[in-house]
Coordinates of C-alpha atoms in Angstrom, one line a residue:
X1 CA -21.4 -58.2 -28.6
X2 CA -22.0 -54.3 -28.2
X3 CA -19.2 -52.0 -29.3
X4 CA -18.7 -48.8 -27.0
X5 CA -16.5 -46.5 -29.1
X6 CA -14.0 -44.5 -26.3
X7 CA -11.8 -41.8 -27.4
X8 CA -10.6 -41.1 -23.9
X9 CA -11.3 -42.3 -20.2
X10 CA -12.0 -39.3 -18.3
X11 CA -15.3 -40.1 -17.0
X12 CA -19.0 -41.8 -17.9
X13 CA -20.1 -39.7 -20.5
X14 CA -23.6 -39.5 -21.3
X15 CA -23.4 -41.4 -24.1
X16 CA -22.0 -44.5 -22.1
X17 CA -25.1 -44.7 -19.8
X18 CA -27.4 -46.6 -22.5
X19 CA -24.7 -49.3 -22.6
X20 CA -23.1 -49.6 -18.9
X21 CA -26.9 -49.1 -17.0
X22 CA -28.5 -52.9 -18.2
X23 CA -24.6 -54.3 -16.7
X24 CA -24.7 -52.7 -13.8
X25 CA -28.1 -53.9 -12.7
X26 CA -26.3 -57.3 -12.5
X27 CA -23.7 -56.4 -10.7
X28 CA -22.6 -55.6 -7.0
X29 CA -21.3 -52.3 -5.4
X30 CA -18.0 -54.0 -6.0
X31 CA -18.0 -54.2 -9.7
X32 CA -19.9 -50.7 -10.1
X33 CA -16.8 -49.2 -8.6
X34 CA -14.5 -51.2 -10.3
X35 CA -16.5 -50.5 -14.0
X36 CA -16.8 -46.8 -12.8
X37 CA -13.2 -46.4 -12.1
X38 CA -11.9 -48.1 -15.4
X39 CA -14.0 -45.0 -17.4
X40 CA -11.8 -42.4 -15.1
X41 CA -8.0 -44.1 -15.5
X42 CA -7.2 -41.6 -17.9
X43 CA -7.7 -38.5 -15.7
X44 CA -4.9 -37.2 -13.8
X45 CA -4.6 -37.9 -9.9
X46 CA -5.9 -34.2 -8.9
X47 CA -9.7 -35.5 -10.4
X48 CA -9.6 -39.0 -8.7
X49 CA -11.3 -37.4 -5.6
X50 CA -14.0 -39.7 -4.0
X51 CA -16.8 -36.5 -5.1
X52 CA -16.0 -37.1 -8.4
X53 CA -16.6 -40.7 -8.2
X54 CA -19.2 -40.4 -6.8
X55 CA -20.6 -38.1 -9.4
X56 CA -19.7 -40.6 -12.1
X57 CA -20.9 -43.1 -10.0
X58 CA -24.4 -42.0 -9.8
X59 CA -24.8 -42.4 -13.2
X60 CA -25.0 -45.7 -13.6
X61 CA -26.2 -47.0 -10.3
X62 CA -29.3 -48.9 -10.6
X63 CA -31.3 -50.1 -8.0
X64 CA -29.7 -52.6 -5.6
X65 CA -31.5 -56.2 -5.8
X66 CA -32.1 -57.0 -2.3
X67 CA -33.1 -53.7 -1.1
X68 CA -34.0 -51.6 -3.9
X69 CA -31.8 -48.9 -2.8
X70 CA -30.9 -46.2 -5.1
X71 CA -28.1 -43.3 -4.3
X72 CA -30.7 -40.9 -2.3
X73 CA -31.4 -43.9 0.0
X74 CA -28.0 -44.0 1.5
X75 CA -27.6 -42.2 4.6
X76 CA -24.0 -41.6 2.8
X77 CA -23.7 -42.6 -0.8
X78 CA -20.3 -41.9 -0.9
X79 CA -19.5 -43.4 2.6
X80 CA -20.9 -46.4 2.3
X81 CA -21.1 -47.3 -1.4
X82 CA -17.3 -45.9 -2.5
X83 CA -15.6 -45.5 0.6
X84 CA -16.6 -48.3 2.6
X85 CA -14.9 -50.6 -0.5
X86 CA -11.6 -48.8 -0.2
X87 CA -11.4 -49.1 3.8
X88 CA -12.4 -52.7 3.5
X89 CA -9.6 -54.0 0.8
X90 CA -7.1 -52.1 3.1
X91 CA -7.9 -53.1 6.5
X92 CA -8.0 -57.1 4.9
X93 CA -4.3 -55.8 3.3
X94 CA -3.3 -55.0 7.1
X95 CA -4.5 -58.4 8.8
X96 CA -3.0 -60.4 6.0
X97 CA -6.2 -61.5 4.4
X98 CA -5.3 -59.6 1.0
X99 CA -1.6 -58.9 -0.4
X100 CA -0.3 -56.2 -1.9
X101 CA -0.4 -57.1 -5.4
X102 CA -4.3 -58.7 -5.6
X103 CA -5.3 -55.0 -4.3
X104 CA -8.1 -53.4 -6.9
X105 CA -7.8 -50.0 -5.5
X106 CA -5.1 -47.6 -4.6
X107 CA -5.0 -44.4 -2.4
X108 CA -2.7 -41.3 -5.4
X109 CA -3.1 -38.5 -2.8
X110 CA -5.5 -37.5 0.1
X111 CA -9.4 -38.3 -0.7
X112 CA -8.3 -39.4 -4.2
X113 CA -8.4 -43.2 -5.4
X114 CA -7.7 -45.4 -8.4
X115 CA -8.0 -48.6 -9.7
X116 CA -4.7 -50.3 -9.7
X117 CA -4.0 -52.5 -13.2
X118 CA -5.8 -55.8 -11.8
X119 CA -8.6 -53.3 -11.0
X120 CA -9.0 -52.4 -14.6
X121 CA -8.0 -55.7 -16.0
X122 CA -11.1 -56.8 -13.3
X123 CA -13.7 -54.0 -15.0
X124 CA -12.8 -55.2 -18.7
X125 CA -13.7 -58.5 -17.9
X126 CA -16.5 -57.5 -16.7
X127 CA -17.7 -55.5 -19.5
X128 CA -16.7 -58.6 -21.5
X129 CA -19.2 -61.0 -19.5
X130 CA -21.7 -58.3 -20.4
X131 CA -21.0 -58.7 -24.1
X132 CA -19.3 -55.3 -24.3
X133 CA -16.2 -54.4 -25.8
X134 CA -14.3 -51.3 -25.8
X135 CA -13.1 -49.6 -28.8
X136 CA -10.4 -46.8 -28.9
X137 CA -11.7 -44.2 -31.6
X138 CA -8.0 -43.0 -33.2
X139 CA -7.6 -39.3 -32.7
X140 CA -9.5 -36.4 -35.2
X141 CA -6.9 -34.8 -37.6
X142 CA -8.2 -30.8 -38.8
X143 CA -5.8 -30.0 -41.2
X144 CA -2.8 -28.9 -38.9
X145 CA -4.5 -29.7 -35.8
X146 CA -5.1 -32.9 -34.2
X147 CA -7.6 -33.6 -31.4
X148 CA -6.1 -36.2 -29.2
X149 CA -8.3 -36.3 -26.4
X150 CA -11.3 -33.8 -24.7
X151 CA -9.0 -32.3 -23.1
X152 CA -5.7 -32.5 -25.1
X153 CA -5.2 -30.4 -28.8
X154 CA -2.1 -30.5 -30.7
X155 CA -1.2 -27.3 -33.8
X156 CA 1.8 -28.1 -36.0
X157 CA 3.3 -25.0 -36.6
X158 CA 3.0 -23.2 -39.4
X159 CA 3.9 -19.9 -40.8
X160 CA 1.0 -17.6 -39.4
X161 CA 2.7 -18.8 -35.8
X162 CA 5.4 -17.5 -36.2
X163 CA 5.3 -14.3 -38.3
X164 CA 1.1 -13.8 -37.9
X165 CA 0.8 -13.7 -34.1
X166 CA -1.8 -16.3 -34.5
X167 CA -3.3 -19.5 -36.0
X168 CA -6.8 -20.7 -37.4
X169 CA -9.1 -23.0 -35.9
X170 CA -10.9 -25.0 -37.7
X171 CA -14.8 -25.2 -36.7
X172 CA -14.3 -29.1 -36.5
X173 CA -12.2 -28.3 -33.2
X174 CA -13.8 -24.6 -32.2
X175 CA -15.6 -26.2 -29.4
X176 CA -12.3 -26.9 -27.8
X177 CA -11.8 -23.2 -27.3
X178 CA -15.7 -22.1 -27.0
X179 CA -18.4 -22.8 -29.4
X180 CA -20.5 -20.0 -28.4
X181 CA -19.0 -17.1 -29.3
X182 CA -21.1 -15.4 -32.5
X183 CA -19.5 -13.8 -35.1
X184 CA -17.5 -10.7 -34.5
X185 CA -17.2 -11.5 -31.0
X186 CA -14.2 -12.3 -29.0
X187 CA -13.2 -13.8 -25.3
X188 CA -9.8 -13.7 -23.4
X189 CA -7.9 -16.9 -22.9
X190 CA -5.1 -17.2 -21.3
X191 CA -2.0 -19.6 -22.3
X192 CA 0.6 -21.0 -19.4
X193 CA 3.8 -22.2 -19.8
X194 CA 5.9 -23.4 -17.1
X195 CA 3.6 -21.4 -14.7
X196 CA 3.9 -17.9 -16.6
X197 CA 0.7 -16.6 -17.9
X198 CA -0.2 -15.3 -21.6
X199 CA -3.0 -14.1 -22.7
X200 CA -4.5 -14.2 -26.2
X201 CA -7.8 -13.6 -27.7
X202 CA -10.1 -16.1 -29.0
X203 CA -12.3 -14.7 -31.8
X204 CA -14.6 -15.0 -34.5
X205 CA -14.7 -13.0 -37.5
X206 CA -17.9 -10.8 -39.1
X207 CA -18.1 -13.1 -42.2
X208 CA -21.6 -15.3 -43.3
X209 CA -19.6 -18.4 -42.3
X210 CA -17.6 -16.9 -39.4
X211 CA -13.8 -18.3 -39.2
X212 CA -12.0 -18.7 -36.1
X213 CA -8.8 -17.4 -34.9
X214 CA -6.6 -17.6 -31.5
X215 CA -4.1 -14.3 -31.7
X216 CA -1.6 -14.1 -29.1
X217 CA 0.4 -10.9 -27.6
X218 CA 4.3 -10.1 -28.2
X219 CA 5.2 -12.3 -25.1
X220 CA 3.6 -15.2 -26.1
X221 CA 4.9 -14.8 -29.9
X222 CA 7.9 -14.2 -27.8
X223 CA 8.2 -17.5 -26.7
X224 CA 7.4 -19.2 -29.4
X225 CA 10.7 -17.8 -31.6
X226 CA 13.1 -18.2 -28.0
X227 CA 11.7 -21.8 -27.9
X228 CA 12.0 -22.3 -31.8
X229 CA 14.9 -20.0 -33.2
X230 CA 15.6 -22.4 -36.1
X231 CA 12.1 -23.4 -37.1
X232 CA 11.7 -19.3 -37.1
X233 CA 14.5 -18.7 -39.1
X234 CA 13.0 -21.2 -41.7
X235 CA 9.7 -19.8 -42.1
X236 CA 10.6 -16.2 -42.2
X237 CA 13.1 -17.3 -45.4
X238 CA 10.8 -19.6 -46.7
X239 CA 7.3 -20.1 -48.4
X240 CA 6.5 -23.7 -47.8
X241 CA 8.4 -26.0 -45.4
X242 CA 8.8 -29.7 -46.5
X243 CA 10.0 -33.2 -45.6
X244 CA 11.2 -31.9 -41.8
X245 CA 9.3 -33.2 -38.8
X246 CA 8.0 -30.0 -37.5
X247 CA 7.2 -29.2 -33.8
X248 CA 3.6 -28.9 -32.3
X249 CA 2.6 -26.6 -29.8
X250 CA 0.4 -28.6 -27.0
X251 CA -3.0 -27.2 -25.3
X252 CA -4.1 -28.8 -22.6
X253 CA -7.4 -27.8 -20.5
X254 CA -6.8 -26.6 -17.4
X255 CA -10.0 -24.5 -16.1
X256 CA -12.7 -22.5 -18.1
X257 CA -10.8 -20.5 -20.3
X258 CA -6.7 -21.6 -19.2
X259 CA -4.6 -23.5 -21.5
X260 CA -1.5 -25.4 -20.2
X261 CA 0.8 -25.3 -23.0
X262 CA 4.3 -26.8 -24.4
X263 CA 6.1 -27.5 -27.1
X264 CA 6.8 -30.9 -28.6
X265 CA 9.7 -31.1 -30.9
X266 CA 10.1 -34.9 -32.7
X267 CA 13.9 -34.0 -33.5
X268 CA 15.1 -33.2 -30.0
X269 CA 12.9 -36.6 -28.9
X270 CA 14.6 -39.1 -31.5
X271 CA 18.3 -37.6 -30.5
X272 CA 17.1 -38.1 -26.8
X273 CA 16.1 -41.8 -27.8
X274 CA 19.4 -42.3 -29.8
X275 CA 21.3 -40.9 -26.0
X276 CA 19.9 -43.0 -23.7
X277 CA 21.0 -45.5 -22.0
X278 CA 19.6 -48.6 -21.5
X279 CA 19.4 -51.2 -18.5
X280 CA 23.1 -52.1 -19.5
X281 CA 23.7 -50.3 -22.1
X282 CA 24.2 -53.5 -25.0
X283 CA 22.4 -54.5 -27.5
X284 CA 21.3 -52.4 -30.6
X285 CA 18.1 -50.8 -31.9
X286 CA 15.6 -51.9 -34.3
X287 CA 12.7 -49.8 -35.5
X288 CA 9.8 -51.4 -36.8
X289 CA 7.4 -48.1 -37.8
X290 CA 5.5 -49.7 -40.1
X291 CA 4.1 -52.1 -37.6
X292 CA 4.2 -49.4 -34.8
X293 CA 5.6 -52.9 -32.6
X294 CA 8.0 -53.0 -30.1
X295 CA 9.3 -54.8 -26.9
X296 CA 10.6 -58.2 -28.9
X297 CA 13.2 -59.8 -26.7
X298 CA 16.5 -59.9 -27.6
X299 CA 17.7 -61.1 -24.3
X300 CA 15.8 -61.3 -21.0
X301 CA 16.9 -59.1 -18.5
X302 CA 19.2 -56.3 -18.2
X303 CA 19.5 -56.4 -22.5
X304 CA 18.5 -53.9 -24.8
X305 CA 15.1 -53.9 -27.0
X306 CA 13.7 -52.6 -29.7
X307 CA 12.3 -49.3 -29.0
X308 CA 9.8 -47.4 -31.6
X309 CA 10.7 -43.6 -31.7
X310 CA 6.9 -43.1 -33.3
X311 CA 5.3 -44.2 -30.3
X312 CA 7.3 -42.2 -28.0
X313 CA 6.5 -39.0 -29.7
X314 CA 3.0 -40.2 -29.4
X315 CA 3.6 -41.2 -25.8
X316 CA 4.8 -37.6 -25.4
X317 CA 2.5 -35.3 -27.6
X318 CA -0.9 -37.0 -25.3
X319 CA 0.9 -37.0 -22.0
X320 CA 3.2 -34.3 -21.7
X321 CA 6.7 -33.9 -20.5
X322 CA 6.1 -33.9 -16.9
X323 CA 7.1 -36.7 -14.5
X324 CA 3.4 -38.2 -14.2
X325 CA 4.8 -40.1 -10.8
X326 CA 6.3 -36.7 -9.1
X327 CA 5.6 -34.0 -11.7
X328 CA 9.3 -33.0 -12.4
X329 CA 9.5 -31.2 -15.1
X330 CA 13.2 -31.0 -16.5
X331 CA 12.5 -27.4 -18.5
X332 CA 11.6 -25.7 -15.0
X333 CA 15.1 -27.0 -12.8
X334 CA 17.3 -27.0 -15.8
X335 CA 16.0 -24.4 -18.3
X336 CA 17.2 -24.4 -22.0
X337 CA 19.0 -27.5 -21.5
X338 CA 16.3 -29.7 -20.1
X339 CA 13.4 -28.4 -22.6
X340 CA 11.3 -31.4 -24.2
X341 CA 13.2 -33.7 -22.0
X342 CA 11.2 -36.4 -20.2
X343 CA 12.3 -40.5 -20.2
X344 CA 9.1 -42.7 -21.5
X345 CA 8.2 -45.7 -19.3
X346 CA 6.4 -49.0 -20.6
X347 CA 3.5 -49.6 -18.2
X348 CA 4.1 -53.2 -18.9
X349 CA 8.1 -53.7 -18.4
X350 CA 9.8 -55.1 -21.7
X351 CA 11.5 -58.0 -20.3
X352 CA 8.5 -59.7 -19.7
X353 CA 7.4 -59.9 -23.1
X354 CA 7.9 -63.0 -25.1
X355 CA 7.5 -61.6 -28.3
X356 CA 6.2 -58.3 -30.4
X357 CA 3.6 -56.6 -28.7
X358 CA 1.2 -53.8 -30.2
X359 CA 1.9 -50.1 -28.1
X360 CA -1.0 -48.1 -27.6
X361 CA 0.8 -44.7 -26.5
X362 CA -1.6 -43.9 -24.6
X363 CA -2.5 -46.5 -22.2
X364 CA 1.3 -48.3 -22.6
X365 CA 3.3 -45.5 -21.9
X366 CA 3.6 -42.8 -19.3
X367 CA 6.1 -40.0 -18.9
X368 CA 8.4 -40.3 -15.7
X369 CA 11.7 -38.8 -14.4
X370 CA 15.0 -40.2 -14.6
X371 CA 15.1 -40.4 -10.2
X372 CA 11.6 -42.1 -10.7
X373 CA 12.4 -44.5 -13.4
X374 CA 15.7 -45.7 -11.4
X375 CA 13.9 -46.6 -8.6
X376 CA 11.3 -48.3 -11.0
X377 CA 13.7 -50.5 -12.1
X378 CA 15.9 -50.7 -9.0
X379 CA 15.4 -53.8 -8.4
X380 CA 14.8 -56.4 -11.5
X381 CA 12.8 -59.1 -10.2
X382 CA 10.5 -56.3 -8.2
X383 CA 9.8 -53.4 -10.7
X384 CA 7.6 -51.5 -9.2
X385 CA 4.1 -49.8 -11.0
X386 CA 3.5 -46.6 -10.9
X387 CA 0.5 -46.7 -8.6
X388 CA 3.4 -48.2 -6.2
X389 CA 6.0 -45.6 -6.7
X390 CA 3.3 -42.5 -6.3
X391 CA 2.2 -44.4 -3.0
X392 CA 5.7 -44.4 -1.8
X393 CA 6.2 -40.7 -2.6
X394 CA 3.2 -40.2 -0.6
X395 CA 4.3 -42.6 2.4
X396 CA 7.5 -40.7 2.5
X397 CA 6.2 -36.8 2.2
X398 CA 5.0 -37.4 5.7
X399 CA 8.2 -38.2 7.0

């Protein structure tokens, strides 16, 4: 069995072409998509567009056996090789030949595509035939930073945030920011939240063994102390901070050089766990943190379960507090009061568990509005998945 580690699935990496090429020669254009579009699930809907796939595609395409046909012996790669498989499934879903629920594939927006949950459960079995397993790699921890994904950096606050206009970077991470930058030199970045641009500097200093800083302007300190009076407070009267949960400030990659940033605040998310209701609002919690477990059954239906308040910080810190269904975000509509505030939705609904189930945060969970959650859950014996709900939204816009 060949172990391919996988921090993140946003894409065939270069790394993943030694391993996926030999599988792919065995398969048909059916599979390849399906194995292609597993290694993307983890980008957001915006970069599911069919150029991208095909991109990714390419890369492990081998020859087909009984014509030898590689990508630049398609009149249209795309059209016939990606495309063609998504018009087929949902023209034999409109004669009757396919139902809803055995679909592999599922249209998130114009020109973008996914697969749906039996389209990745489909691509890991196929790995599996292959002899290959996937391995999550746990995410990189840099003294006060931790990498969670390509893409995703999280920086507990610390003193020089506050009062220093600035933070570190350790060189671990530098090549989050831009790892070619010599010493002494400098670049501007720029830092949004909630749509309002900041910019700061990224910069290296003159020493042998360069350091590496990110120092913000007034607005952007600014922000941090409106956001964070009472973490503020505590570091301008004290030296060391101790035994407190402390909040995280949350870059996310937007485009070369722009930052989509927020703040994550564990207190605000374990008093939003302790306020909200439940199915039917019975039942009481149980936290099992040592086991990082949850979802064992007290009842079936309409009951309440346990519920880990570890992994929805985690659930939160790598996906954000934006609706990932309809991209509310509560801050924007309802300011102060709705900051931090998202509801976490289990991928896999609780009910249907017969017993303790590991959470992966990650994978498990997703972000989603209260409007979007409701209509989720609507209906008990028809919970809907979130491919489902975003193809609704769609359905309706044009309305």
């Amino acid at each position: 069995m060949k172990i391919l580690e996988v921090e993140y699935l946003k894409g065939i990496k270069d790394e993943y072409i030694e391993v996926l090429y030999p599988i792919m020669e065995k398969c048909n254009n059916e599979e390849r998509l399906l194995v292609c579009l597993y290694f993307m699930s983890e980008l957001d809907d915006d970069l599911t567009t069919l150029n991208n796939i095909e991109d990714n595609l390419r890369k492990i395409f081998p020859p087909i056996i009984s014509t030898n046909y590689l990508p630049k012996d398609y009149a249209s790669f795309q059209a016939s090789v990606i495309r063609g498989q998504f018009d087929r499934e949902t023209e034999n879903v409109k004669k009757g030949k396919l139902r809803q629920e055995n679909k592999l594939w599922i249209r998130v927006g114009r020109g973008r595509w996914r697969n749906t949950d039996l389209g990745n459960e489909r691509a890991i079995k196929i790995l599996q035939q292959n002899n290959v397993k996937i391995v999550r790699v746990q995410n990189k921890v840099f003294n006060s930073w931790e990498l969670l994904s390509e893409d995703i950096l999280l920086k507990t606050v610390d003193k020089s945030v506050f009062l220093y206009n600035g933070t570190g970077v350790p060189m671990n991470i530098r090549s989050f920011f831009d790892n070619s930058l010599g010493r002494g030199e400098q670049k501007l970045i720029k830092l949004v939240h909630k749509d309002k641009e900041y910019l700061a500097n990224f910069q290296l200093d003159n020493l042998e063994d360069p350091r590496s800083r990110i120092i913000w302007k007034a607005d952007f300190r600014d922000l941090i102390k409106n956001t964070l009076p009472e973490y503020y407070d505590l570091f301008s009267t004290q030296q060391d901070i101790m035994g407190i949960n402390l909040p995280k400030i949350r870059f996310e990659k937007y485009k070369k050089d722009i930052y989509i940033v927020d703040f994550i605040i564990p207190d605000n998310i374990y008093k939003d766990l302790d306020s909200e209701e439940t199915e039917d609002n019975t039942g009481t919690k149980e936290y099992n943190e040592e086991n990082n477990t949850e979802g064992k059954v007290k009842y079936y239906y309409g009951k309440k379960y346990e519920r880990n308040p570890e992994n929805r910080r985690k659930a939160i810190e790598y996906h954000g507090t934006k609706c990932k269904i309809c991209n509310f975000d509560f801050e924007k509509f309802y300011g102060k009061r709705g900051r931090g505030y998202i509801e976490i939705h289990h991928i896999k609904p609780l009910s249907s568990l017969e017993s303790e189930t590991k959470i992966d945060p990650k994978t498990d969970l997703i972000p989603v509005c209260a409007n979007c959650h409701r209509m989720i859950h609507r209906e008990k014996d028809n919970v809907l998945s979130i491919e489902e709900m975003r193809c609704l939204i769609e359905k309706n816009k044009s309305k």
